[in-house]
Short mmCIF file of C-alpha atoms and ligand atoms in Angstrom, two decimals:
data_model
loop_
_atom_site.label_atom_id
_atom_site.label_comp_id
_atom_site.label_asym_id
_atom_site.label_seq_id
_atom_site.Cartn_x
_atom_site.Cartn_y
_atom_site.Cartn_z
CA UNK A 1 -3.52 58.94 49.37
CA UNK A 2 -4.66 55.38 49.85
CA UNK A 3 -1.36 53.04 49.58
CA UNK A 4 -2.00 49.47 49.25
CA UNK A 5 0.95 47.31 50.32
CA UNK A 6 2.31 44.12 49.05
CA UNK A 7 4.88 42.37 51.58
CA UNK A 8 5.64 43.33 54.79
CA UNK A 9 8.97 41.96 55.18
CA UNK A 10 12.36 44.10 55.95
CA UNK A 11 11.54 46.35 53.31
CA UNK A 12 7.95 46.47 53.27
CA UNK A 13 7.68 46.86 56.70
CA UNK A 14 10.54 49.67 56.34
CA UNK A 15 8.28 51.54 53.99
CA UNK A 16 5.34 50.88 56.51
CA UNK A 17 7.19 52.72 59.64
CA UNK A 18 8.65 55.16 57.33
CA UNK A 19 4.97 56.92 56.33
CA UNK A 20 4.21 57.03 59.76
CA UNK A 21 7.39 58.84 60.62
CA UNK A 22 6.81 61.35 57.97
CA UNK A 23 3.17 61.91 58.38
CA UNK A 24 3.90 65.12 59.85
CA UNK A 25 5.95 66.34 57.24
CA UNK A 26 4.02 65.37 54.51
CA UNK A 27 0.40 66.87 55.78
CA UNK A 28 2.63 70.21 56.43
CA UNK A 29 4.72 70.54 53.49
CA UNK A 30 3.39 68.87 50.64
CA UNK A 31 -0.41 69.17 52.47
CA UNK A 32 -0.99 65.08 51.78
CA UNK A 33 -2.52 62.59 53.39
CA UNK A 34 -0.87 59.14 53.28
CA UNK A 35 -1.94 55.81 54.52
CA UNK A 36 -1.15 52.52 54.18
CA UNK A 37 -4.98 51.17 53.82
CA UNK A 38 -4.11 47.33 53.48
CA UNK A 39 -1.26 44.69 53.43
CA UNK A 40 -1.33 41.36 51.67
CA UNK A 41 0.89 39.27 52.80
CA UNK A 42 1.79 35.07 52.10
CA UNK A 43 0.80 34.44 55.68
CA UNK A 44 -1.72 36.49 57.68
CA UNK A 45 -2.11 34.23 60.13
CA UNK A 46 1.86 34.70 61.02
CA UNK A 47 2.15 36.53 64.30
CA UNK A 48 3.60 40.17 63.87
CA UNK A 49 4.85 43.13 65.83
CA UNK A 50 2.05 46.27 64.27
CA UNK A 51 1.23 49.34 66.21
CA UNK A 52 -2.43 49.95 67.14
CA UNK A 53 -4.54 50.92 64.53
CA UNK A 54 -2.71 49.34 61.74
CA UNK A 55 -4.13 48.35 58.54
CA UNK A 56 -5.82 44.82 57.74
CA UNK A 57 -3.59 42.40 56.81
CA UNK A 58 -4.48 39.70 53.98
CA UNK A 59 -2.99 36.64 52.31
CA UNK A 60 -5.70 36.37 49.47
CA UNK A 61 -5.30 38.40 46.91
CA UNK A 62 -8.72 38.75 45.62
CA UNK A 63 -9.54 40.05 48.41
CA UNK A 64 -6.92 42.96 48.31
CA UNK A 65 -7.85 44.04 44.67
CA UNK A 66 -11.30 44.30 46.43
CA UNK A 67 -10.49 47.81 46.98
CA UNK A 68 -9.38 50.60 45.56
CA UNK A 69 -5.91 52.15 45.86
CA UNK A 70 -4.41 55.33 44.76
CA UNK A 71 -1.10 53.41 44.30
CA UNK A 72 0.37 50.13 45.15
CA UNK A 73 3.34 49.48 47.31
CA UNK A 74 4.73 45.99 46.36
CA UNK A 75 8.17 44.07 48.00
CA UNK A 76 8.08 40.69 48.10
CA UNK A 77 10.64 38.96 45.58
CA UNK A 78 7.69 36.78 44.73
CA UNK A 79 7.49 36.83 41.00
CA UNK A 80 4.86 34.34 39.46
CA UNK A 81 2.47 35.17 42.81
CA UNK A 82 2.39 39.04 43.00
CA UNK A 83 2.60 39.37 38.72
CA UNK A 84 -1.09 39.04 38.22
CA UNK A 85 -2.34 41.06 40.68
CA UNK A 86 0.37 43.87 39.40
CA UNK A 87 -0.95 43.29 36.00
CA UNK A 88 -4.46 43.99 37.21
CA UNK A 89 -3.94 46.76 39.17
CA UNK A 90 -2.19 48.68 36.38
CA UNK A 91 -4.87 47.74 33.68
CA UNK A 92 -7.48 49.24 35.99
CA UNK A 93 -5.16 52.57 36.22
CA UNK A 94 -3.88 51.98 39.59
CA UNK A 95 -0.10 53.30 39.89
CA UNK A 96 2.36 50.75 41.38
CA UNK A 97 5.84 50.71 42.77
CA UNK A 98 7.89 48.41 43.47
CA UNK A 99 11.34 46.77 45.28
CA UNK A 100 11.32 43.58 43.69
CA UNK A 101 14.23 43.46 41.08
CA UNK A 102 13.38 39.79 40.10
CA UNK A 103 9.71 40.47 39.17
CA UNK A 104 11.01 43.77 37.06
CA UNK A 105 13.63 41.79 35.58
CA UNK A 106 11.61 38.94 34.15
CA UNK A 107 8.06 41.09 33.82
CA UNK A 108 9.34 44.59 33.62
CA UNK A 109 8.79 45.37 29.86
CA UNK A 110 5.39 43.35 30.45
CA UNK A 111 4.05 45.27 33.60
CA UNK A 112 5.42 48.86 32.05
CA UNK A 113 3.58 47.96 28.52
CA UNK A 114 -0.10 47.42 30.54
CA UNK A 115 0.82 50.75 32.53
CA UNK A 116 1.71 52.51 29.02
CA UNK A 117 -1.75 51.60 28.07
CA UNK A 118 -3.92 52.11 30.56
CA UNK A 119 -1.95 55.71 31.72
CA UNK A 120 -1.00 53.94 35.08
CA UNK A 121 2.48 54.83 36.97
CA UNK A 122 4.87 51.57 36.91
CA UNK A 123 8.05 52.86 39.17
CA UNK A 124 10.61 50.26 40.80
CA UNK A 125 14.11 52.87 41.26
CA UNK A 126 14.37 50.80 44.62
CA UNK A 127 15.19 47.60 42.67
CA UNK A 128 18.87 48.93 42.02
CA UNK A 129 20.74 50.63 44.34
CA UNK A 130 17.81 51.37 46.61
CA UNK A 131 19.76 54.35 47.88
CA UNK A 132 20.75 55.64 44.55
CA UNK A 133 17.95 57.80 43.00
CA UNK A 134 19.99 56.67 39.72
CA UNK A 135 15.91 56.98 37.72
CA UNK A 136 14.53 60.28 39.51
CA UNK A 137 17.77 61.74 38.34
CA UNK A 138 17.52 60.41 34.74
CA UNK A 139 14.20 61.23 34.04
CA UNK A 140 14.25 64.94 34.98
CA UNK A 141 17.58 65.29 33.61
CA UNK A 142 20.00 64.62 31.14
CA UNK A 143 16.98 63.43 29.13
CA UNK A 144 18.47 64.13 25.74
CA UNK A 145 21.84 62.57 26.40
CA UNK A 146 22.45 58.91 25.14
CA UNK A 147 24.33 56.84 27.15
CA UNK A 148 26.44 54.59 25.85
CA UNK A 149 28.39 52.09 28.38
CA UNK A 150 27.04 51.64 32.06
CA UNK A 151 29.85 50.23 34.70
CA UNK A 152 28.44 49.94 37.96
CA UNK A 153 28.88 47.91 41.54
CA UNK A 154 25.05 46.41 41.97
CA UNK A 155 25.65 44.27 44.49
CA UNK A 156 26.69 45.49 47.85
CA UNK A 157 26.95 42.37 49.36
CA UNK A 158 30.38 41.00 46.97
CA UNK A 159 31.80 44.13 47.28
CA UNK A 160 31.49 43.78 50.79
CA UNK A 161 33.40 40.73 50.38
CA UNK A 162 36.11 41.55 48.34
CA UNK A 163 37.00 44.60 49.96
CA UNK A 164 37.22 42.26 53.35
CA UNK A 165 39.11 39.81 51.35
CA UNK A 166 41.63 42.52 49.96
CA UNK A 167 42.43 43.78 53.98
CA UNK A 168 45.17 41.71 55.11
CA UNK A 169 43.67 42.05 58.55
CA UNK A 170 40.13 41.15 57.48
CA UNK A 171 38.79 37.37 57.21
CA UNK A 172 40.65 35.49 54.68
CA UNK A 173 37.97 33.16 53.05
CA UNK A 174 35.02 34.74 51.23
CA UNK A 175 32.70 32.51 53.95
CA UNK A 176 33.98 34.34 56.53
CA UNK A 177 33.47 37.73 55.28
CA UNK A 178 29.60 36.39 54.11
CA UNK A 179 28.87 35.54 57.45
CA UNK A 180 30.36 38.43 58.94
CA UNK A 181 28.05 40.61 56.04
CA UNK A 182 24.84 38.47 57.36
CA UNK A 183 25.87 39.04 61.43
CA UNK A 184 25.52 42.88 60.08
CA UNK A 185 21.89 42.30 58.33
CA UNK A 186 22.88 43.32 55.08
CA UNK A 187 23.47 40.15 53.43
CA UNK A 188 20.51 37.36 52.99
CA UNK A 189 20.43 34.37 54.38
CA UNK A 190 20.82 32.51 50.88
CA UNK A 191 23.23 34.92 49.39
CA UNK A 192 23.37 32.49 46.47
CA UNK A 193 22.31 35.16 43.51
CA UNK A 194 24.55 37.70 45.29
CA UNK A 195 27.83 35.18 45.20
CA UNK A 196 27.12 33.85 41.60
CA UNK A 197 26.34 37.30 39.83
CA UNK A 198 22.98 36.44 39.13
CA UNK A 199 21.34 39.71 41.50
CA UNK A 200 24.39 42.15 39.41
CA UNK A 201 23.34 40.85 35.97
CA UNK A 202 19.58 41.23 36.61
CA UNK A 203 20.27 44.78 38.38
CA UNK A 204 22.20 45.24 35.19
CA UNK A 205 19.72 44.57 32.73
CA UNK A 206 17.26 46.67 34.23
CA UNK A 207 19.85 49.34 34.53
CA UNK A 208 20.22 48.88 30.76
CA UNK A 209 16.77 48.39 29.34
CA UNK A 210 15.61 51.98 31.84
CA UNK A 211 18.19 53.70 29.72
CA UNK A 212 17.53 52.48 26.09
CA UNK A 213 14.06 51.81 26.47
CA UNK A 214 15.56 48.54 24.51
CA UNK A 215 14.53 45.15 25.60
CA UNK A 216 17.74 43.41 27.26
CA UNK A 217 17.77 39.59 26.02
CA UNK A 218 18.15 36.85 28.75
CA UNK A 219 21.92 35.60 27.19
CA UNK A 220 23.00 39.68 27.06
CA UNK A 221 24.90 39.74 29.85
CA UNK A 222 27.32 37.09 31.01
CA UNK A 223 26.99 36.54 35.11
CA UNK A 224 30.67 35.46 36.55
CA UNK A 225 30.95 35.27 40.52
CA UNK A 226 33.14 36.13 43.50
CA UNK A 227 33.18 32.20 44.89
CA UNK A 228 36.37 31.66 43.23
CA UNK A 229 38.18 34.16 44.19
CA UNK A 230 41.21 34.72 46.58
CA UNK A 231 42.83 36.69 48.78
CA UNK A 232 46.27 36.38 46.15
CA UNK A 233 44.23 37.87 43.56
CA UNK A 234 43.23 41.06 45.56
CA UNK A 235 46.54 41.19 46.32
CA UNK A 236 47.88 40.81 42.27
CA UNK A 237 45.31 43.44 40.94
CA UNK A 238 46.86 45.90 44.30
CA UNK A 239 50.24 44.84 42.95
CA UNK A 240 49.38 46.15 39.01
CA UNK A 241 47.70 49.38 40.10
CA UNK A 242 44.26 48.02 40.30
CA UNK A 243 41.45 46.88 42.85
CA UNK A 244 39.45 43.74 42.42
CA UNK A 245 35.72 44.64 42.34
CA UNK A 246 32.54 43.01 41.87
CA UNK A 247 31.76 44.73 38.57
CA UNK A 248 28.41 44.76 35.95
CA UNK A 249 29.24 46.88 32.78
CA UNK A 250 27.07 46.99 29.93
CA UNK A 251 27.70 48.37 26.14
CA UNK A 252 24.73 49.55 25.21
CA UNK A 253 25.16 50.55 21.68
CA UNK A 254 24.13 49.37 19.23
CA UNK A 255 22.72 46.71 21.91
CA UNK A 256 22.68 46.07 25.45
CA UNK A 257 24.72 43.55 26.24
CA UNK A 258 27.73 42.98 29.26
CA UNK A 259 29.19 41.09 32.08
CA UNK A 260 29.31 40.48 35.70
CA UNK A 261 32.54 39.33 37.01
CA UNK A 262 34.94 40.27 39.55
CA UNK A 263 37.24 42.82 37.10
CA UNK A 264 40.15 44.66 38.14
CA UNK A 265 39.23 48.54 38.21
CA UNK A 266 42.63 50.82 37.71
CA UNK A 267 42.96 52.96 41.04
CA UNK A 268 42.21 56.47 39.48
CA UNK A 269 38.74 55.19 38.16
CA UNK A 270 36.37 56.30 40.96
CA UNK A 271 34.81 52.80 41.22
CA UNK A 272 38.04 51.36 42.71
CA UNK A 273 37.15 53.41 45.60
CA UNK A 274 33.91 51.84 46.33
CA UNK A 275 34.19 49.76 49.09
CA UNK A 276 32.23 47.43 51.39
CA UNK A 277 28.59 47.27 51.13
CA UNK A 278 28.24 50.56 48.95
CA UNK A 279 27.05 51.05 45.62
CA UNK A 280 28.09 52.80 42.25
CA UNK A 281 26.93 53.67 38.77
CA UNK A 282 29.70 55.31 36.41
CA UNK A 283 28.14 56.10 32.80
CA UNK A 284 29.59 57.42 29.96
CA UNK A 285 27.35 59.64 27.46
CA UNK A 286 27.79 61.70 24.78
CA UNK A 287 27.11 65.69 25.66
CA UNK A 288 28.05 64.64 29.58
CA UNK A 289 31.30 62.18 28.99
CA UNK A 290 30.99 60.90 32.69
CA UNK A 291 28.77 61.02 35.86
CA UNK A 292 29.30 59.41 38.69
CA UNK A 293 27.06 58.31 41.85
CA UNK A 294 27.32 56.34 44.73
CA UNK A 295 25.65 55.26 47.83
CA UNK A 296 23.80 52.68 49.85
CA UNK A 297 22.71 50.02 47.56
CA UNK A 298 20.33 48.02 50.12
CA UNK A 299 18.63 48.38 53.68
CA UNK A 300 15.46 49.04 54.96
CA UNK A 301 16.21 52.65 55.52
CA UNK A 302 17.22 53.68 51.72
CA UNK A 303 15.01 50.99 50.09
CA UNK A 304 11.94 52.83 51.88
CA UNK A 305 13.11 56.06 51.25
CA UNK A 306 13.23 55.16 47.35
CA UNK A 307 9.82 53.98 47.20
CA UNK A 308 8.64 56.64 49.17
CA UNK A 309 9.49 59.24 46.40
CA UNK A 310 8.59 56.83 43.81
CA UNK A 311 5.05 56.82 45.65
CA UNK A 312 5.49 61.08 45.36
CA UNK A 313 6.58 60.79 41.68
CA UNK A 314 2.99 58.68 40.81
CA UNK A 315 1.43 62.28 41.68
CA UNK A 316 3.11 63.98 38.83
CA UNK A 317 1.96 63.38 35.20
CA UNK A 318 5.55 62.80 33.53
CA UNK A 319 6.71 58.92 32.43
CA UNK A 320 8.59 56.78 34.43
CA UNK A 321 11.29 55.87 31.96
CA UNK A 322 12.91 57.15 28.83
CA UNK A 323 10.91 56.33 25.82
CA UNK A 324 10.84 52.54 24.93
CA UNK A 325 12.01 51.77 21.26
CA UNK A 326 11.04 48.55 20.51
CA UNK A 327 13.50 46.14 20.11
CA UNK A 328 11.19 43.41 18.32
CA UNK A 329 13.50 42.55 15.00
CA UNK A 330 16.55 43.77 16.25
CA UNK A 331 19.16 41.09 16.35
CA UNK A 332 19.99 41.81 19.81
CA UNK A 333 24.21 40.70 20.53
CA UNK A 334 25.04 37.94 23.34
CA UNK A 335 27.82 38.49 25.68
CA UNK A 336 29.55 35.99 24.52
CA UNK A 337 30.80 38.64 22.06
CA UNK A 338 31.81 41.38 24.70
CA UNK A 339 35.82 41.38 24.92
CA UNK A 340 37.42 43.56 27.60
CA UNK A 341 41.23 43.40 28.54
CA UNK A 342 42.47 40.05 30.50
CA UNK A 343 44.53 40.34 33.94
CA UNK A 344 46.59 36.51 33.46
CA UNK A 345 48.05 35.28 36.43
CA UNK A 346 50.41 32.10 35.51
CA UNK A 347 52.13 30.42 38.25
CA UNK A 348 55.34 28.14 37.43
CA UNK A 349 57.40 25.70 39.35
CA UNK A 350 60.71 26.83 39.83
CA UNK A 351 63.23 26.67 36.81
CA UNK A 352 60.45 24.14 35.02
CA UNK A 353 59.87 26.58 32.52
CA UNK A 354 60.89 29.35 30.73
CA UNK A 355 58.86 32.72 31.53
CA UNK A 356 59.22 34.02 28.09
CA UNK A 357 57.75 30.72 26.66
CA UNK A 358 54.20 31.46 28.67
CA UNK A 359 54.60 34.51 27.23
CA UNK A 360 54.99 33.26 23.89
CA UNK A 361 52.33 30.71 24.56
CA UNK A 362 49.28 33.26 25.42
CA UNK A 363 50.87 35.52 22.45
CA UNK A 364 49.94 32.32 20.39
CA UNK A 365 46.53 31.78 21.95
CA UNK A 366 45.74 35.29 20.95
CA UNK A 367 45.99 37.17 24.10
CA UNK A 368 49.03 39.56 23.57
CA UNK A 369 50.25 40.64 26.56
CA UNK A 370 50.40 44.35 27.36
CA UNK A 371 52.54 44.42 29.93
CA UNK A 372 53.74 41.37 31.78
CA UNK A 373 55.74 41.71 35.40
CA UNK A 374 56.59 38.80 37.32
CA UNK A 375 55.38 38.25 41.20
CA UNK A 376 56.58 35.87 44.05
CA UNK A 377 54.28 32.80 44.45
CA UNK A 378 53.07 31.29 47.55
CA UNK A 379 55.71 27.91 48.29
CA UNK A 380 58.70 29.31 45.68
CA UNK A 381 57.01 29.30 42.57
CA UNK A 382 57.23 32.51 40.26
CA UNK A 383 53.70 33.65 38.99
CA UNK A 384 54.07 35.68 35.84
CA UNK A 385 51.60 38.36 35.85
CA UNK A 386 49.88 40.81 32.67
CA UNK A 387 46.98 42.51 31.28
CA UNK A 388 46.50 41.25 28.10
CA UNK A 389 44.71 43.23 24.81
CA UNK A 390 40.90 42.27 24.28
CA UNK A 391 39.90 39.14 23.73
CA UNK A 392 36.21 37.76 24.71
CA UNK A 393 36.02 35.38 27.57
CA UNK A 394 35.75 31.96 25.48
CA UNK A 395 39.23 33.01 24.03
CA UNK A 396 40.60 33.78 27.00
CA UNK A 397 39.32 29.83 28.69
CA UNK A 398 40.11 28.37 25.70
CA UNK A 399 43.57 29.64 26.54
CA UNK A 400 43.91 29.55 30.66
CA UNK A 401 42.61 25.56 29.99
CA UNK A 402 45.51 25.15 27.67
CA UNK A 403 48.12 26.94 29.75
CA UNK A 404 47.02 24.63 33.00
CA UNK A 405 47.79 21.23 31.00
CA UNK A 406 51.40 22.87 30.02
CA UNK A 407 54.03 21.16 32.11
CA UNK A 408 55.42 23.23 34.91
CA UNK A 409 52.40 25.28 35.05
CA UNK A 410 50.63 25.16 38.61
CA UNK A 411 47.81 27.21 37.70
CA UNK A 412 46.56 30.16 35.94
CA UNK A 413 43.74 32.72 37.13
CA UNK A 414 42.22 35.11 34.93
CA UNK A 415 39.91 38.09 35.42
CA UNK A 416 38.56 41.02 33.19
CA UNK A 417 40.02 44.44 33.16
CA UNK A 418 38.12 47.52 33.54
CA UNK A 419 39.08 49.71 30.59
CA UNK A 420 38.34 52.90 28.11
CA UNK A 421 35.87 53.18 25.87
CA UNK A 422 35.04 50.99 23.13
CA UNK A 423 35.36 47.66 25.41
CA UNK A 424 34.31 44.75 23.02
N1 NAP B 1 16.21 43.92 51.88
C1 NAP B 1 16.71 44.94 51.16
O1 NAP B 1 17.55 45.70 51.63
C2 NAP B 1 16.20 45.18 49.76
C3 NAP B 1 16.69 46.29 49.03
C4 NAP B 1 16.19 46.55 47.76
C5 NAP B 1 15.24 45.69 47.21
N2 NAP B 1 14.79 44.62 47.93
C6 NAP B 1 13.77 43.77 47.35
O2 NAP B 1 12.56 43.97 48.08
C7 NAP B 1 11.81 42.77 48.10
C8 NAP B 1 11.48 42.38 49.54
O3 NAP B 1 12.67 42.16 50.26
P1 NAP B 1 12.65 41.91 51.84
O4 NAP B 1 14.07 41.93 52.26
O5 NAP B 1 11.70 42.85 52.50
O6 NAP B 1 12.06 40.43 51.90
P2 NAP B 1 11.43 39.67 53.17
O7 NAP B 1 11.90 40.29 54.44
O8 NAP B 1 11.63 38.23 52.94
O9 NAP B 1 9.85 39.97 53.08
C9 NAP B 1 9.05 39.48 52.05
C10 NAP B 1 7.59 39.85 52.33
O10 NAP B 1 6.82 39.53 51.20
C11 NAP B 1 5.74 38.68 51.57
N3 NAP B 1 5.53 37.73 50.48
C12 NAP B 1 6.39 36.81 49.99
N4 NAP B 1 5.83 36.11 48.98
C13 NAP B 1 4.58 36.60 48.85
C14 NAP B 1 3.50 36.29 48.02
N5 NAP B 1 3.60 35.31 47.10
N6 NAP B 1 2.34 36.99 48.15
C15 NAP B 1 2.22 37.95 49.08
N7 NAP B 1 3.23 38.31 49.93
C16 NAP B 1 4.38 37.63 49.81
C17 NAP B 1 6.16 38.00 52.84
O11 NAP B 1 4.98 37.60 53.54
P3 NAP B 1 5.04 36.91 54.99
O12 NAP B 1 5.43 38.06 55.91
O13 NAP B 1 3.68 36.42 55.25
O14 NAP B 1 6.08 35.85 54.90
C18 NAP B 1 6.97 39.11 53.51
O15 NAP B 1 6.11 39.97 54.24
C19 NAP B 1 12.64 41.74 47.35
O16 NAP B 1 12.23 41.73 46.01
C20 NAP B 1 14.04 42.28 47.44
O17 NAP B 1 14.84 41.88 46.34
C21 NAP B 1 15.26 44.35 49.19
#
């Protein structure tokens, strides 16, 4: 098996080391050959650590689609570079896999469409939770069951933040815990996407289109990240039975659509026990109600090991995803329409104002409380504390803006609330 490779970075050089490792075992038992026959690269010229006997390395890519492959390794999180020579290699039949969650967010439906027609293999299962085999699973099973609401932790680098956050002992600021999460080489250097939601919503999209085979439009899922939030507010969700997580649900009927926000998730829902770098994917269907599956969501290790048995799964003739129903004249919904439960945290000066006026107050704004409880406030003030019943997030701004301009209200926080069924 000739395996062209594209990047030759963490992962790609993971992926690399990992074939030679398992030479052995995959002569023996599955009596195949496999070698990595070339590597482009952006810079061949940059000095590297290779064994002996490793393949050329490139930086032109003409000069890589000079040859033939059985099947393309690609992990760069280049998108405009790497998408032509994808598109090429699939419209000549070659199979390709890939890492890179940005290019199969923004080219996905385009690259799998050219492999549809020309027969080729289009795999990326390492693109979301790397160590979750979350589209092996899927596509051999389960294959008649619809799915209707994904809620999932997709990035393992905020939950490794606000579980470090939550642990009174742990660093207190979410900088702290970032750098600690880089010192540990699981965090990037720009962790930007990671602390703004931006990696979740695009792992959530993907997550969401492989399952409907419908396209996922860009303003679908709302993207709401963990730079705001506190130590207090891991301690408030603890307080009201809940954990603060870095969470990406989608509804995907009639349309995909969602958020990415740090939600509280009650204790007895198994995502609440997901902590640190870890990832999760809780779905709810219709002939199996629940499943459930967790692991490592990054590193070289599991992010080899996915594409590894995507590279197996080019050798067998079924297709890599459900199958797509085109989503052309649909009128696809935005998230500004998904409503969840609201967790309102209100903090009062002393004796300035009445609790049961707030109360009154968000009752007016349209966010009923549920249950309200009050909690001690850092410096004497009295936060006043509830989950509130649905409401989408412009309601519940519209409201927290109003309730911070009240007099003798020092602030208000407000987060989504992992619930049942039927959240919107
Ligand atoms: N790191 C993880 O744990 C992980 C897990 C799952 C998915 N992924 C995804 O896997 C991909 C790679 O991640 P990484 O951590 O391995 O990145 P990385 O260490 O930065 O390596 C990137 C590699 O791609 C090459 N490259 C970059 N732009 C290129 C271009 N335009 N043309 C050709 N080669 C190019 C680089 O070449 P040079 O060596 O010449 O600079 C480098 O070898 C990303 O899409 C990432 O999102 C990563």
């Amino acid at each position: 098996l000739r395996i062209g490779l594209v990047g030759f970075g963490t992962v790609g050089r993971g992926f690399f080391d990992l074939v030679e490792i398992r030479k052995p075992f995959l002569e023996r038992e599955l009596r195949l050959r496999m070698r990595v026959a070339a590597v482009l690269v952006r810079d061949a010229a940059r000095p590297r650590a290779t064994a002996p006997g490793s393949p050329p390395f490139t930086d032109d890519p003409a000069a890589f689609l000079g040859a033939d492959y059985d099947v393309v390794v690609e992990a760069t999180g280049s998108v405009d570079d790497v998408a032509p020579v994808l598109r090429d290699l699939l419209a000549r039949g070659t199979a390709v896999v890939t890492a890179n969650k940005a290019l199969v967010a923004e080219r996905g439906s385009e690259l799998a469409r050219i492999a549809g027609q020309s027969g080729a293999s289009f795999r990326y299962e390492a693109s979301v939770a790397a160590g979750i085999p979350l589209f092996q699973m899927l596509e051999r099973s389960l294959r008649t069951t619809r799915f209707r609401r994904i809620a999932a932790i997709l990035n393992g680098t905020s939950n490794f933040v606000l579980t470090r956050l939550a642990r009174a002992e742990d660093p207190s600021s979410i900088d702290g815990a970032l750098s600690e999460a880089r010192g540990l080489g699981f965090a990037e250097p720009d962790s930007g996407d990671d602390v703004s939601g931006a990696d979740a919503a695009r792992k959530l999209a993907i997550l969401a289109r492989a399952l409907t085979g419908r396209e996922v439009a860009g303003d679908a899922i709302e993207a709401a990240g963990i730079a705001d939030v506190r130590r207090e507010d891991c301690a408030a969700a603890v307080a009201f039975g809940h954990r603060l997580k870095p969470l990406a649900v989608a509804e995907l009927d009639p349309e995909p659509r969602g958020w990415v926000a740090p939600a509280l998730v009650p204790e007895g829902h198994p995502l609440a026990t997901i902590e640190l770098e870890a990832n999760a994917i809780h779905l709810t269907g219709d002939t199996v109600p629940e499943l459930f599956v967790a692991g490592p969501g990054a590193g070289p290790g599991p992010t080899a090991a996915a594409l590894l048995d995507d590279v197996l799964s080019t050798l067998d003739s079924r297709p890599a995803s459900r199958a797509p129903a085109p989503a052309a004249d649909r009128g696809l919904g935005t998230a500004g329409e998904v409503g969840s439960p609201w967790f309102l945290a209100v903090t009062l000066d002393p004796g300035a104002v009445e609790p049961r006026d707030v109360v009154e107050f968000v009752a007016g704004a349209g966010l009923p409380f549920a249950e309200v409880r009050r909690l001690g406030a850092a410096g004497g003030g009295l936060t006043l504390a509830g989950i509130t019943e649905r409401a989408t997030r412009a309601r519940v701004e519209a409201a927290r803006a109003a309730l911070t301009r009240a007099r003798g209200v020092r602030g208000a926080r407000a987060f989504r609330v992992l619930a049942g069924e039927g959240n919107r």
